[in-house]
Amino acid sequence: MEAPAVWTHPLMYVEVEPESNFIGAIKHCENLAATALDEENMLTQQALYLRLHQCLSQLHPVLNDPIPEAQVEQFTASVRPEISPSMDTESDLLCEYCIALSELLSGSPRTLRIDETLQGLLYDLTSFLADIMQAPRWLKTPEGLHPLG
């Protein structure tokens, strides 16, 4: 019998340290969500989603911590960004997400279509979270740094 691919997937073994590198942590979460969405092996997909859950759970407590002084430059723009992170979801897909969540929360049995919709929603939300977390927070001007917002 062939060994399941889950144990050899490289994303399963990436160390996540959100306290010291929250950008690396959220990028890893985004990679896990994208990889799981495309994964065809059910066991590997489930393991990737479990790993995503673990990484997001580690990241959650530090989301509102101040940005370390050493990382401020990473979040500083010289020109005001033209576009802010947004979730550009078509209304039909947004409705599918709502239907899937309401079906899940109502206790109805899940179908393969609902599972696929929820996987897409998880990917979109994880990517949106990554965009928000990596967005500039300050604008560099001749007078100094000014918060964007």
XYZ file of C-alpha atoms in Angstrom:
149
model
C 0.000 0.000 0.000
C 1.263 3.456 -0.904
C 1.995 5.915 1.955
C -0.293 8.955 2.058
C 1.246 12.060 0.490
C 0.297 14.149 3.516
C 3.377 13.231 5.526
C 5.760 14.394 2.837
C 4.189 17.731 1.977
C 6.806 20.437 2.647
C 4.296 23.041 3.900
C 3.486 20.795 6.850
C 6.916 21.378 8.367
C 7.431 25.123 7.978
C 7.987 26.735 11.369
C 5.667 29.646 12.106
C 6.699 32.260 14.651
C 4.118 35.049 14.457
C 5.551 36.874 17.479
C 8.779 37.629 15.598
C 7.655 37.450 11.953
C 3.920 37.874 11.501
C 4.339 38.647 7.788
C 6.093 35.329 7.234
C 3.358 33.646 9.257
C 0.489 35.119 7.228
C 2.267 34.381 3.930
C 2.583 30.772 5.077
C -1.142 30.721 5.932
C -1.944 32.063 2.478
C 0.258 29.363 0.884
C -1.437 26.657 2.961
C -4.915 27.865 1.925
C -3.960 28.006 -1.764
C -2.254 24.617 -1.697
C -5.137 22.966 0.159
C -7.642 24.425 -2.296
C -5.771 22.829 -5.214
C -4.943 19.540 -3.456
C -6.709 16.478 -4.841
C -5.656 13.972 -2.160
C -8.317 14.237 0.565
C -5.980 13.220 3.415
C -3.356 15.733 2.345
C -5.993 18.431 1.940
C -7.368 17.788 5.425
C -3.874 17.859 6.918
C -3.133 21.153 5.150
C -6.363 22.655 6.511
C -5.470 21.424 9.998
C -2.036 23.026 9.662
C -3.688 26.251 8.428
C -5.935 26.180 11.484
C -2.908 25.751 13.764
C -1.004 28.593 12.090
C -3.972 30.990 12.151
C -4.546 30.125 15.822
C -0.909 31.011 16.571
C -1.225 34.239 14.611
C -4.509 35.407 16.147
C -3.179 36.564 19.558
C -0.554 38.871 18.003
C -2.731 40.551 15.350
C -3.264 43.704 17.400
C 0.275 43.934 18.770
C 2.250 47.019 17.724
C 4.522 46.548 14.733
C 8.089 46.060 15.957
C 10.344 49.074 15.284
C 12.600 46.903 13.105
C 9.666 46.183 10.749
C 8.197 49.699 10.439
C 10.083 50.349 7.183
C 8.329 47.324 5.643
C 4.994 49.043 6.252
C 5.994 52.508 5.084
C 5.125 53.870 1.644
C 6.655 56.898 -0.064
C 3.491 57.422 -2.102
C -0.066 56.961 -0.857
C -1.281 53.586 -2.190
C -3.948 53.947 -4.863
C -5.724 50.763 -3.805
C -6.487 49.497 -0.320
C -6.919 45.782 0.311
C -10.430 44.674 -0.491
C -12.265 41.475 -1.150
C -13.434 41.843 -4.731
C -15.979 39.050 -4.768
C -18.718 38.849 -7.377
C -22.243 38.938 -5.963
C -23.072 35.399 -7.122
C -19.990 33.983 -5.396
C -20.688 36.063 -2.289
C -24.224 34.631 -2.251
C -22.787 31.096 -2.591
C -20.564 31.793 0.413
C -23.573 32.956 2.432
C -25.598 29.903 1.408
C -22.753 27.561 2.331
C -22.246 29.185 5.734
C -25.969 29.253 6.499
C -26.274 25.601 5.502
C -23.309 24.688 7.671
C -24.591 26.661 10.657
C -28.130 25.297 10.285
C -26.848 21.781 10.845
C -27.802 20.543 7.381
C -25.582 17.805 5.981
C -22.792 19.225 3.850
C -22.528 18.368 0.204
C -19.388 18.267 -1.925
C -20.491 21.537 -3.563
C -20.829 23.232 -0.161
C -17.412 21.903 0.915
C -15.847 23.300 -2.263
C -17.571 26.655 -1.715
C -16.351 26.793 1.886
C -12.819 25.972 0.744
C -12.975 28.863 -1.716
C -14.291 31.167 1.004
C -11.490 30.130 3.351
C -8.932 30.838 0.633
C -10.466 34.253 -0.176
C -10.624 35.227 3.496
C -7.054 34.082 4.157
C -5.785 36.019 1.129
C -7.740 39.105 2.208
C -6.280 38.824 5.713
C -2.788 38.531 4.211
C -3.404 41.621 2.042
C -4.582 43.630 5.047
C -1.672 42.534 7.205
C 0.916 43.365 4.539
C -0.566 46.729 3.544
C 1.381 49.944 4.260
C 0.485 51.652 7.510
C 2.542 54.837 7.262
C 3.298 57.408 4.605
C 6.817 58.824 4.517
C 6.739 62.602 4.015
C 9.369 65.352 4.400
C 7.795 66.049 7.818
C 8.189 62.407 8.923
C 5.953 59.341 9.087
C 2.197 59.822 9.057
C -0.321 57.033 9.663
C -2.362 56.000 6.638
C -6.030 55.648 7.207
